[in-house]
mmCIF file of C-alpha atoms and ligand atoms in Angstrom:
data_model
loop_
_atom_site.group_PDB
_atom_site.id
_atom_site.type_symbol
_atom_site.label_atom_id
_atom_site.label_comp_id
_atom_site.label_asym_id
_atom_site.label_seq_id
_atom_site.Cartn_x
_atom_site.Cartn_y
_atom_site.Cartn_z
ATOM 1 C CA MET O 5 0.000 0.000 0.000
ATOM 2 C CA SER O 6 1.123 3.537 -0.663
ATOM 3 C CA GLU O 7 1.813 5.775 2.289
ATOM 4 C CA GLU O 8 -1.623 7.252 2.719
ATOM 5 C CA LYS O 9 -2.314 9.461 5.689
ATOM 6 C CA ARG O 10 -3.894 7.486 8.502
ATOM 7 C CA THR O 11 -5.546 9.269 11.394
ATOM 8 C CA GLU O 12 -6.554 7.229 14.407
ATOM 9 C CA ILE O 13 -10.177 7.861 15.426
ATOM 10 C CA GLY O 14 -8.938 8.326 18.985
ATOM 11 C CA GLU O 15 -6.944 11.389 17.843
ATOM 12 C CA ILE O 16 -10.045 13.365 16.898
ATOM 13 C CA GLY O 17 -12.564 11.539 19.105
ATOM 14 C CA GLU O 18 -16.166 10.607 18.430
ATOM 15 C CA PHE O 19 -17.353 14.207 18.235
ATOM 16 C CA GLY O 20 -14.444 15.259 15.998
ATOM 17 C CA LEU O 21 -15.316 12.396 13.681
ATOM 18 C CA ILE O 22 -18.987 13.396 13.547
ATOM 19 C CA ASP O 23 -17.998 17.016 12.800
ATOM 20 C CA ARG O 24 -15.854 15.779 9.935
ATOM 21 C CA ILE O 25 -18.735 13.768 8.493
ATOM 22 C CA ALA O 26 -21.191 16.653 8.974
ATOM 23 C CA GLU O 27 -18.977 19.084 7.019
ATOM 24 C CA LYS O 28 -19.519 17.031 3.868
ATOM 25 C CA PHE O 29 -23.292 16.777 4.219
ATOM 26 C CA GLU O 30 -24.898 20.183 4.137
ATOM 27 C CA PRO O 31 -28.675 19.572 3.927
ATOM 28 C CA LYS O 32 -30.012 20.162 0.406
ATOM 29 C CA ASN O 33 -33.762 19.845 1.101
ATOM 30 C CA GLU O 34 -35.143 23.142 2.292
ATOM 31 C CA LYS O 35 -37.416 21.303 4.719
ATOM 32 C CA THR O 36 -34.468 19.762 6.523
ATOM 33 C CA VAL O 37 -34.420 22.213 9.412
ATOM 34 C CA LYS O 38 -31.690 20.450 11.397
ATOM 35 C CA GLY O 39 -29.238 17.863 10.134
ATOM 36 C CA ILE O 40 -26.345 16.357 12.056
ATOM 37 C CA GLY O 41 -25.489 17.929 15.388
ATOM 38 C CA ASP O 42 -28.430 17.914 17.764
ATOM 39 C CA ASP O 43 -30.231 15.174 19.721
ATOM 40 C CA THR O 44 -32.478 14.508 16.707
ATOM 41 C CA ALA O 45 -32.758 15.654 13.124
ATOM 42 C CA VAL O 46 -35.685 17.986 12.365
ATOM 43 C CA TYR O 47 -37.871 17.995 9.268
ATOM 44 C CA ASP O 48 -40.480 20.638 8.516
ATOM 45 C CA LEU O 49 -44.021 19.263 8.134
ATOM 46 C CA GLY O 50 -45.803 22.604 8.320
ATOM 47 C CA ASP O 51 -47.294 23.265 11.769
ATOM 48 C CA LYS O 52 -45.300 20.366 13.162
ATOM 49 C CA TYR O 53 -41.681 19.358 13.000
ATOM 50 C CA LEU O 54 -40.811 15.691 12.523
ATOM 51 C CA LEU O 55 -37.959 14.441 14.748
ATOM 52 C CA THR O 56 -35.763 11.406 14.014
ATOM 53 C CA THR O 57 -32.946 9.833 15.982
ATOM 54 C CA SER O 58 -31.015 6.539 16.101
ATOM 55 C CA ASP O 59 -28.945 4.870 18.785
ATOM 56 C CA MET O 60 -27.131 1.590 18.543
ATOM 57 C CA LEU O 61 -26.206 -0.688 21.431
ATOM 58 C CA LEU O 62 -23.476 -3.303 20.965
ATOM 59 C CA GLU O 63 -22.824 -6.314 23.121
ATOM 60 C CA GLY O 64 -19.442 -5.978 24.811
ATOM 61 C CA VAL O 65 -19.387 -2.192 24.300
ATOM 62 C CA HIS O 66 -22.683 -0.889 25.683
ATOM 63 C CA PHE O 67 -23.967 -3.897 27.559
ATOM 64 C CA ASP O 68 -22.879 -7.237 28.943
ATOM 65 C CA LEU O 69 -25.480 -9.976 28.791
ATOM 66 C CA SER O 70 -24.033 -11.625 31.875
ATOM 67 C CA TYR O 71 -25.718 -8.946 33.976
ATOM 68 C CA MET O 72 -28.076 -7.191 31.581
ATOM 69 C CA PRO O 73 -31.375 -9.099 31.472
ATOM 70 C CA LEU O 74 -32.788 -9.118 27.929
ATOM 71 C CA PRO O 75 -36.078 -7.375 28.821
ATOM 72 C CA HIS O 76 -34.098 -4.546 30.421
ATOM 73 C CA LEU O 77 -31.905 -4.271 27.349
ATOM 74 C CA GLY O 78 -34.955 -4.011 25.095
ATOM 75 C CA TYR O 79 -36.456 -1.361 27.330
ATOM 76 C CA LYS O 80 -33.220 0.637 27.495
ATOM 77 C CA ALA O 81 -32.675 0.538 23.722
ATOM 78 C CA VAL O 82 -36.046 2.253 23.286
ATOM 79 C CA ALA O 83 -35.736 4.612 26.268
ATOM 80 C CA VAL O 84 -32.405 6.096 25.111
ATOM 81 C CA ASN O 85 -34.009 7.062 21.798
ATOM 82 C CA VAL O 86 -37.129 8.451 23.438
ATOM 83 C CA SER O 87 -34.763 10.472 25.607
ATOM 84 C CA ASP O 88 -33.323 12.158 22.496
ATOM 85 C CA ILE O 89 -36.842 13.034 21.290
ATOM 86 C CA ALA O 90 -37.544 14.460 24.766
ATOM 87 C CA ALA O 91 -34.370 16.553 24.506
ATOM 88 C CA MET O 92 -35.974 18.405 21.565
ATOM 89 C CA ASN O 93 -39.129 18.998 23.660
ATOM 90 C CA GLY O 94 -40.839 16.472 21.387
ATOM 91 C CA ILE O 95 -43.298 13.606 21.743
ATOM 92 C CA PRO O 96 -42.215 10.167 20.432
ATOM 93 C CA LYS O 97 -44.644 8.388 18.103
ATOM 94 C CA GLN O 98 -42.981 5.471 16.326
ATOM 95 C CA ILE O 99 -39.883 3.298 16.518
ATOM 96 C CA THR O 100 -38.150 0.819 14.244
ATOM 97 C CA VAL O 101 -35.829 -1.854 15.630
ATOM 98 C CA ASN O 102 -32.829 -3.339 13.815
ATOM 99 C CA LEU O 103 -31.340 -6.509 15.252
ATOM 100 C CA GLY O 104 -28.128 -8.399 14.596
ATOM 101 C CA LEU O 105 -28.494 -11.839 16.197
ATOM 102 C CA SER O 106 -25.900 -14.554 16.683
ATOM 103 C CA ASN O 107 -26.893 -18.210 16.702
ATOM 104 C CA ARG O 108 -26.492 -18.159 20.485
ATOM 105 C CA PHE O 109 -29.944 -16.592 20.533
ATOM 106 C CA SER O 110 -33.114 -18.626 20.820
ATOM 107 C CA VAL O 111 -36.618 -17.551 19.868
ATOM 108 C CA GLU O 112 -37.347 -17.247 23.599
ATOM 109 C CA ALA O 113 -34.383 -14.916 24.053
ATOM 110 C CA VAL O 114 -35.624 -12.664 21.253
ATOM 111 C CA GLU O 115 -39.071 -12.724 22.842
ATOM 112 C CA ALA O 116 -37.555 -11.680 26.172
ATOM 113 C CA LEU O 117 -35.866 -8.746 24.429
ATOM 114 C CA TYR O 118 -39.181 -7.727 22.860
ATOM 115 C CA GLU O 119 -40.930 -7.962 26.212
ATOM 116 C CA GLY O 120 -38.825 -4.976 27.284
ATOM 117 C CA ILE O 121 -39.324 -3.214 23.942
ATOM 118 C CA LYS O 122 -43.070 -3.654 24.418
ATOM 119 C CA ALA O 123 -42.962 -2.313 27.969
ATOM 120 C CA ALA O 124 -41.183 0.815 26.724
ATOM 121 C CA CYS O 125 -43.590 1.200 23.777
ATOM 122 C CA ASP O 126 -46.506 1.058 26.230
ATOM 123 C CA GLU O 127 -44.902 3.403 28.743
ATOM 124 C CA TYR O 128 -43.965 6.062 26.168
ATOM 125 C CA ASN O 129 -47.006 5.504 23.988
ATOM 126 C CA VAL O 130 -45.037 4.700 20.827
ATOM 127 C CA ASP O 131 -45.728 2.177 18.056
ATOM 128 C CA LEU O 132 -43.182 -0.348 16.877
ATOM 129 C CA VAL O 133 -43.661 -0.092 13.112
ATOM 130 C CA GLY O 134 -40.782 -1.995 11.532
ATOM 131 C CA GLY O 135 -37.113 -2.798 11.520
ATOM 132 C CA ASP O 136 -34.652 -5.288 10.148
ATOM 133 C CA THR O 137 -33.285 -8.622 11.349
ATOM 134 C CA THR O 138 -29.928 -10.068 10.326
ATOM 135 C CA SER O 139 -27.390 -12.493 11.696
ATOM 136 C CA SER O 140 -24.353 -11.202 13.519
ATOM 137 C CA SER O 141 -21.012 -12.871 14.113
ATOM 138 C CA ALA O 142 -19.988 -10.274 16.690
ATOM 139 C CA GLY O 143 -22.557 -10.571 19.425
ATOM 140 C CA LEU O 144 -25.921 -8.917 19.779
ATOM 141 C CA VAL O 145 -26.504 -5.614 18.014
ATOM 142 C CA ILE O 146 -29.643 -3.592 18.633
ATOM 143 C CA SER O 147 -30.259 -0.316 16.873
ATOM 144 C CA VAL O 148 -33.446 1.662 17.398
ATOM 145 C CA THR O 149 -34.713 4.623 15.396
ATOM 146 C CA ALA O 150 -37.349 6.816 16.981
ATOM 147 C CA ILE O 151 -39.649 9.243 15.204
ATOM 148 C CA GLY O 152 -41.424 12.003 17.067
ATOM 149 C CA GLU O 153 -43.042 15.371 16.588
ATOM 150 C CA VAL O 154 -43.077 18.812 18.135
ATOM 151 C CA ASP O 155 -45.010 22.001 17.409
ATOM 152 C CA ARG O 156 -42.659 24.122 15.327
ATOM 153 C CA ASP O 157 -42.709 26.984 17.814
ATOM 154 C CA LYS O 158 -41.886 24.618 20.708
ATOM 155 C CA VAL O 159 -38.784 22.848 19.394
ATOM 156 C CA VAL O 160 -35.704 23.217 21.616
ATOM 157 C CA TYR O 161 -32.185 22.930 20.190
ATOM 158 C CA ARG O 162 -28.778 22.792 21.829
ATOM 159 C CA ASN O 163 -27.951 26.228 20.432
ATOM 160 C CA GLY O 164 -30.586 28.531 21.937
ATOM 161 C CA ALA O 165 -29.103 29.341 25.358
ATOM 162 C CA MET O 166 -28.577 33.027 26.198
ATOM 163 C CA GLU O 167 -26.163 34.690 28.579
ATOM 164 C CA ASN O 168 -27.507 34.588 32.182
ATOM 165 C CA ASP O 169 -29.942 31.765 31.433
ATOM 166 C CA ILE O 170 -30.289 29.336 34.327
ATOM 167 C CA LEU O 171 -28.855 25.853 33.856
ATOM 168 C CA CYS O 172 -31.136 23.101 35.176
ATOM 169 C CA VAL O 173 -30.955 19.345 35.379
ATOM 170 C CA THR O 174 -33.685 16.832 36.194
ATOM 171 C CA GLY O 175 -33.470 13.922 38.639
ATOM 172 C CA ASP O 176 -30.046 12.969 39.883
ATOM 173 C CA LEU O 177 -26.708 12.179 38.279
ATOM 174 C CA GLY O 178 -23.876 9.673 38.558
ATOM 175 C CA GLY O 179 -26.056 6.722 39.573
ATOM 176 C CA ALA O 180 -25.832 4.852 36.272
ATOM 177 C CA PHE O 181 -22.031 4.967 36.295
ATOM 178 C CA VAL O 182 -21.821 3.816 39.904
ATOM 179 C CA GLY O 183 -24.324 1.046 39.144
ATOM 180 C CA LEU O 184 -22.088 -0.152 36.321
ATOM 181 C CA GLN O 185 -19.124 -0.369 38.721
ATOM 182 C CA ILE O 186 -21.211 -2.571 41.033
ATOM 183 C CA LEU O 187 -22.295 -4.857 38.184
ATOM 184 C CA GLU O 188 -18.702 -5.175 36.953
ATOM 185 C CA ARG O 189 -17.472 -5.944 40.456
ATOM 186 C CA GLU O 190 -20.129 -8.589 41.058
ATOM 187 C CA LYS O 191 -19.373 -10.157 37.685
ATOM 188 C CA ALA O 192 -15.650 -10.371 38.486
ATOM 189 C CA GLU O 193 -16.439 -11.942 41.860
ATOM 190 C CA TYR O 194 -18.827 -14.400 40.272
ATOM 191 C CA LEU O 195 -16.237 -15.437 37.683
ATOM 192 C CA ALA O 196 -13.705 -16.009 40.459
ATOM 193 C CA ASN O 197 -16.220 -17.945 42.538
ATOM 194 C CA PRO O 198 -19.304 -19.195 40.649
ATOM 195 C CA ASP O 199 -20.964 -20.433 43.862
ATOM 196 C CA MET O 200 -21.232 -16.885 45.071
ATOM 197 C CA GLN O 201 -24.591 -15.105 44.877
ATOM 198 C CA PRO O 202 -24.381 -11.484 43.726
ATOM 199 C CA LYS O 203 -25.086 -9.024 46.527
ATOM 200 C CA LEU O 204 -27.128 -6.366 44.793
ATOM 201 C CA ASP O 205 -29.894 -5.528 47.281
ATOM 202 C CA LYS O 206 -27.945 -2.749 48.917
ATOM 203 C CA TYR O 207 -27.350 -1.195 45.498
ATOM 204 C CA ASP O 208 -30.848 -1.485 44.039
ATOM 205 C CA TYR O 209 -31.145 2.179 43.103
ATOM 206 C CA VAL O 210 -27.838 2.595 41.268
ATOM 207 C CA VAL O 211 -28.092 -0.787 39.543
ATOM 208 C CA GLY O 212 -31.585 0.172 38.394
ATOM 209 C CA ARG O 213 -30.206 3.444 37.025
ATOM 210 C CA GLN O 214 -27.794 1.472 34.861
ATOM 211 C CA LEU O 215 -30.120 -1.333 33.784
ATOM 212 C CA LYS O 216 -33.432 0.461 33.253
ATOM 213 C CA PRO O 217 -33.004 4.179 32.708
ATOM 214 C CA LYS O 218 -36.196 6.116 32.079
ATOM 215 C CA ALA O 219 -36.604 8.791 29.440
ATOM 216 C CA ARG O 220 -37.903 11.976 31.109
ATOM 217 C CA MET O 221 -41.075 12.372 29.072
ATOM 218 C CA ASP O 222 -42.827 13.304 32.317
ATOM 219 C CA ILE O 223 -40.786 16.522 32.362
ATOM 220 C CA ILE O 224 -41.679 17.334 28.747
ATOM 221 C CA HIS O 225 -45.393 17.070 29.602
ATOM 222 C CA GLU O 226 -44.801 19.240 32.668
ATOM 223 C CA PHE O 227 -43.054 21.922 30.604
ATOM 224 C CA LYS O 228 -46.262 22.170 28.635
ATOM 225 C CA ASP O 229 -48.464 22.301 31.745
ATOM 226 C CA LEU O 230 -46.223 24.858 33.476
ATOM 227 C CA GLY O 231 -45.783 26.986 30.353
ATOM 228 C CA ILE O 232 -42.009 26.545 30.333
ATOM 229 C CA GLN O 233 -40.075 26.881 27.104
ATOM 230 C CA PRO O 234 -36.428 25.894 27.675
ATOM 231 C CA THR O 235 -33.984 27.938 25.615
ATOM 232 C CA SER O 236 -31.678 24.966 25.007
ATOM 233 C CA MET O 237 -31.716 21.308 25.971
ATOM 234 C CA ILE O 238 -29.786 18.024 25.693
ATOM 235 C CA ASP O 239 -30.134 14.647 27.379
ATOM 236 C CA VAL O 240 -27.371 13.377 29.643
ATOM 237 C CA SER O 241 -25.967 10.346 27.859
ATOM 238 C CA ASP O 242 -22.249 11.150 28.201
ATOM 239 C CA GLY O 243 -22.023 12.985 31.539
ATOM 240 C CA LEU O 244 -22.954 16.449 32.735
ATOM 241 C CA ALA O 245 -19.689 18.129 31.728
ATOM 242 C CA SER O 246 -19.702 16.852 28.176
ATOM 243 C CA GLU O 247 -23.379 17.762 27.697
ATOM 244 C CA ALA O 248 -22.863 21.233 29.169
ATOM 245 C CA PHE O 249 -20.006 21.677 26.680
ATOM 246 C CA HIS O 250 -22.355 20.869 23.802
ATOM 247 C CA LEU O 251 -24.802 23.567 24.994
ATOM 248 C CA CYS O 252 -21.908 26.024 25.365
ATOM 249 C CA LYS O 253 -20.326 25.257 22.012
ATOM 250 C CA GLN O 254 -23.564 25.413 20.060
ATOM 251 C CA SER O 255 -24.894 28.472 21.894
ATOM 252 C CA GLY O 256 -21.553 30.309 21.739
ATOM 253 C CA LEU O 257 -21.402 30.737 25.521
ATOM 254 C CA GLY O 258 -19.552 29.750 28.668
ATOM 255 C CA VAL O 259 -21.084 28.207 31.764
ATOM 256 C CA ALA O 260 -20.669 28.196 35.535
ATOM 257 C CA ILE O 261 -21.656 25.025 37.403
ATOM 258 C CA TYR O 262 -21.777 24.827 41.188
ATOM 259 C CA GLU O 263 -20.484 21.651 42.789
ATOM 260 C CA ASP O 264 -22.845 21.851 45.745
ATOM 261 C CA LYS O 265 -25.882 22.102 43.443
ATOM 262 C CA ILE O 266 -25.261 18.896 41.484
ATOM 263 C CA PRO O 267 -27.983 16.424 42.496
ATOM 264 C CA ILE O 268 -26.519 13.103 43.602
ATOM 265 C CA GLU O 269 -28.584 10.423 45.364
ATOM 266 C CA LYS O 270 -27.409 9.177 48.735
ATOM 267 C CA GLN O 271 -26.870 5.653 47.408
ATOM 268 C CA SER O 272 -24.832 6.945 44.433
ATOM 269 C CA PHE O 273 -22.749 9.025 46.801
ATOM 270 C CA GLU O 274 -22.091 6.207 49.260
ATOM 271 C CA THR O 275 -21.369 3.647 46.570
ATOM 272 C CA ALA O 276 -18.933 5.984 44.815
ATOM 273 C CA ALA O 277 -17.172 6.451 48.146
ATOM 274 C CA GLU O 278 -16.954 2.664 48.500
ATOM 275 C CA PHE O 279 -14.989 2.600 45.218
ATOM 276 C CA SER O 280 -12.933 5.618 46.299
ATOM 277 C CA ILE O 281 -14.221 7.598 43.348
ATOM 278 C CA ASP O 282 -15.347 11.191 43.564
ATOM 279 C CA PRO O 283 -19.177 11.232 43.313
ATOM 280 C CA ASN O 284 -18.972 14.533 41.427
ATOM 281 C CA SER O 285 -16.747 12.968 38.853
ATOM 282 C CA CYS O 286 -19.413 10.241 38.352
ATOM 283 C CA ALA O 287 -21.987 12.972 37.706
ATOM 284 C CA LEU O 288 -19.715 15.070 35.496
ATOM 285 C CA ASN O 289 -18.105 12.303 33.490
ATOM 286 C CA GLY O 290 -20.035 9.080 34.117
ATOM 287 C CA GLY O 291 -22.944 9.311 31.720
ATOM 288 C CA GLU O 292 -25.968 7.157 30.914
ATOM 289 C CA ASP O 293 -28.203 8.929 33.428
ATOM 290 C CA TYR O 294 -30.597 10.056 30.659
ATOM 291 C CA GLU O 295 -31.743 13.071 32.615
ATOM 292 C CA LEU O 296 -32.455 16.349 30.824
ATOM 293 C CA LEU O 297 -30.003 19.248 30.984
ATOM 294 C CA PHE O 298 -31.584 22.506 29.886
ATOM 295 C CA THR O 299 -31.499 26.272 30.206
ATOM 296 C CA ILE O 300 -34.355 28.646 30.965
ATOM 297 C CA GLY O 301 -34.616 32.401 30.930
ATOM 298 C CA GLN O 302 -34.562 34.152 34.332
ATOM 299 C CA ASP O 303 -38.276 34.888 33.821
ATOM 300 C CA ASP O 304 -39.117 31.189 34.015
ATOM 301 C CA PHE O 305 -37.288 30.646 37.317
ATOM 302 C CA GLU O 306 -40.440 31.134 39.417
ATOM 303 C CA LYS O 307 -42.109 28.255 37.555
ATOM 304 C CA ILE O 308 -39.456 25.694 38.453
ATOM 305 C CA LYS O 309 -38.009 26.911 41.726
ATOM 306 C CA ASN O 310 -40.192 24.653 43.893
ATOM 307 C CA HIS O 311 -40.151 21.687 41.540
ATOM 308 C CA ALA O 312 -38.944 18.620 43.455
ATOM 309 C CA ASP O 313 -37.217 17.049 40.462
ATOM 310 C CA ILE O 314 -35.713 20.030 38.632
ATOM 311 C CA HIS O 315 -32.461 21.402 40.060
ATOM 312 C CA THR O 316 -30.769 24.654 39.171
ATOM 313 C CA ILE O 317 -27.052 23.942 39.002
ATOM 314 C CA GLY O 318 -25.552 27.042 37.412
ATOM 315 C CA TYR O 319 -25.949 29.632 34.711
ATOM 316 C CA MET O 320 -24.741 30.467 31.232
ATOM 317 C CA GLN O 321 -22.114 33.178 30.939
ATOM 318 C CA ALA O 322 -20.210 34.954 28.198
ATOM 319 C CA GLN O 323 -17.882 32.711 26.245
ATOM 320 C CA LYS O 324 -14.866 34.729 27.354
ATOM 321 C CA LYS O 325 -15.613 33.893 30.980
ATOM 322 C CA GLY O 326 -15.096 30.247 30.098
ATOM 323 C CA ARG O 327 -16.564 27.050 31.440
ATOM 324 C CA THR O 328 -16.143 27.147 35.154
ATOM 325 C CA PHE O 329 -16.768 24.832 38.061
ATOM 326 C CA VAL O 330 -17.293 26.425 41.457
ATOM 327 C CA THR O 331 -16.222 23.992 44.164
ATOM 328 C CA ARG O 332 -17.850 23.599 47.555
ATOM 329 C CA ASN O 333 -15.246 25.893 49.103
ATOM 330 C CA GLN O 334 -15.789 28.544 46.434
ATOM 331 C CA ASN O 335 -12.703 27.803 44.345
ATOM 332 C CA VAL O 336 -13.353 28.531 40.688
ATOM 333 C CA VAL O 337 -11.686 25.950 38.462
ATOM 334 C CA GLU O 338 -11.978 25.051 34.804
ATOM 335 C CA LEU O 339 -14.720 22.515 34.049
ATOM 336 C CA GLN O 340 -13.224 19.347 32.596
ATOM 337 C CA ALA O 341 -15.094 16.928 30.352
ATOM 338 C CA GLN O 342 -13.893 13.410 29.882
ATOM 339 C CA GLY O 343 -17.181 11.840 28.789
ATOM 340 C CA TRP O 344 -17.422 8.308 27.502
ATOM 341 C CA LYS O 345 -14.610 7.287 25.234
ATOM 342 C CA HIS O 346 -15.556 4.366 23.043
ATOM 343 C CA PHE O 347 -12.470 4.732 20.850
HETATM 344 P P1 ADP X 8 -26.820 11.634 21.182
HETATM 345 O O1 ADP X 8 -25.824 11.380 22.285
HETATM 346 O O2 ADP X 8 -27.798 12.701 21.494
HETATM 347 O O3 ADP X 8 -27.455 10.364 20.667
HETATM 348 P P2 ADP X 8 -24.618 11.692 19.379
HETATM 349 O O4 ADP X 8 -23.511 12.292 20.151
HETATM 350 O O5 ADP X 8 -24.699 10.210 19.236
HETATM 351 O O6 ADP X 8 -25.994 12.238 19.978
HETATM 352 O O7 ADP X 8 -24.658 12.298 17.945
HETATM 353 C C1 ADP X 8 -24.548 13.695 17.728
HETATM 354 C C2 ADP X 8 -25.044 14.015 16.334
HETATM 355 O O8 ADP X 8 -24.265 13.328 15.350
HETATM 356 C C3 ADP X 8 -26.482 13.607 16.065
HETATM 357 O O9 ADP X 8 -27.057 14.600 15.250
HETATM 358 C C4 ADP X 8 -26.349 12.298 15.322
HETATM 359 O O10 ADP X 8 -27.460 12.046 14.478
HETATM 360 C C5 ADP X 8 -25.094 12.534 14.496
HETATM 361 N N1 ADP X 8 -24.352 11.306 14.131
HETATM 362 C C6 ADP X 8 -23.807 10.401 14.987
HETATM 363 N N2 ADP X 8 -23.182 9.431 14.310
HETATM 364 C C7 ADP X 8 -23.340 9.706 12.990
HETATM 365 C C8 ADP X 8 -22.928 9.077 11.776
HETATM 366 N N3 ADP X 8 -22.215 7.940 11.805
HETATM 367 N N4 ADP X 8 -23.266 9.665 10.596
HETATM 368 C C9 ADP X 8 -23.991 10.810 10.579
HETATM 369 N N5 ADP X 8 -24.402 11.450 11.676
HETATM 370 C C10 ADP X 8 -24.091 10.923 12.878
HETATM 371 MG MG1 MG X 9 -28.889 13.059 23.139
#
């Protein structure tokens, strides 16, 4: 072979790679409102916008069947896509499911997977309308595409945040990452001693966060009821820091996040401590919590300030002020994002 330039994907990272792809695909249909770069693509249907998104889960990369029950996996594969529709302030309507199956799988196993897919379809009120099934020589592959809609004047992108907007996050963070550490530890112990029973009771919350994350459609319905229109939004799949960076980059702003405002459940906190990992780092860099991170104008603060499940964690600031993290003892440091690195 000639000496062609070879760039390792790790050098530019997942987001660098996506940027490079996006550069070559400027939308040519005038009704393509949003192409690559947000939680979903957006297509103009008139009064409504159509939203589409895909997420793929690979055995050995995103899940391990030794501790991921198939119904949970089916549920999660749907929920992570619904979460992206939610992040646009949209309502999911349909999904398609693409499967790559190895001959290790029985009909019953596929049915168990679809039990979870069905549970998610019922919970989020979406229809399974198609897909594709092939064989796979590299473990189970499940890729879901979700289609949703939003009124055109209600769509929320990553790029709409304004200086001084309040940064909010739903639920709590870090649990899914801590839950994964527990599952990995129990698996290692089981492999060393197969007679051992996994001890998961004490960790039910964090393990549940990893195995059956919920998409926050409840919050999207509440935004409507409360008359809240977020200025920007993203779902937390990669960790708070990385998602906050996306809002900053696309909105052309900086951010200040307060350590003592980051919501972390007691069990996440205690379990992180058991592993000697900083609970804040789990929230900032862990990922897979599938909560919503969004900004609102100061005028909307009254509407959320007493909400039990929406937490104000900081505010957007001018880009030149940077992305800052204010520690518990009031030190201002630069916010770091590690995020998930699959490459
Ligand atoms: P999310 O975490 O919200 O699912 P991603 O970080 O996976 O978003 O993707 C960011 C953007 O890049 C999305 O608009 C997504 O559709 C797009 N994207 C991801 N992978 C590809 C790809 N291989 N080709 C084209 N677009 C992609
Ligand atoms: Mg997303």
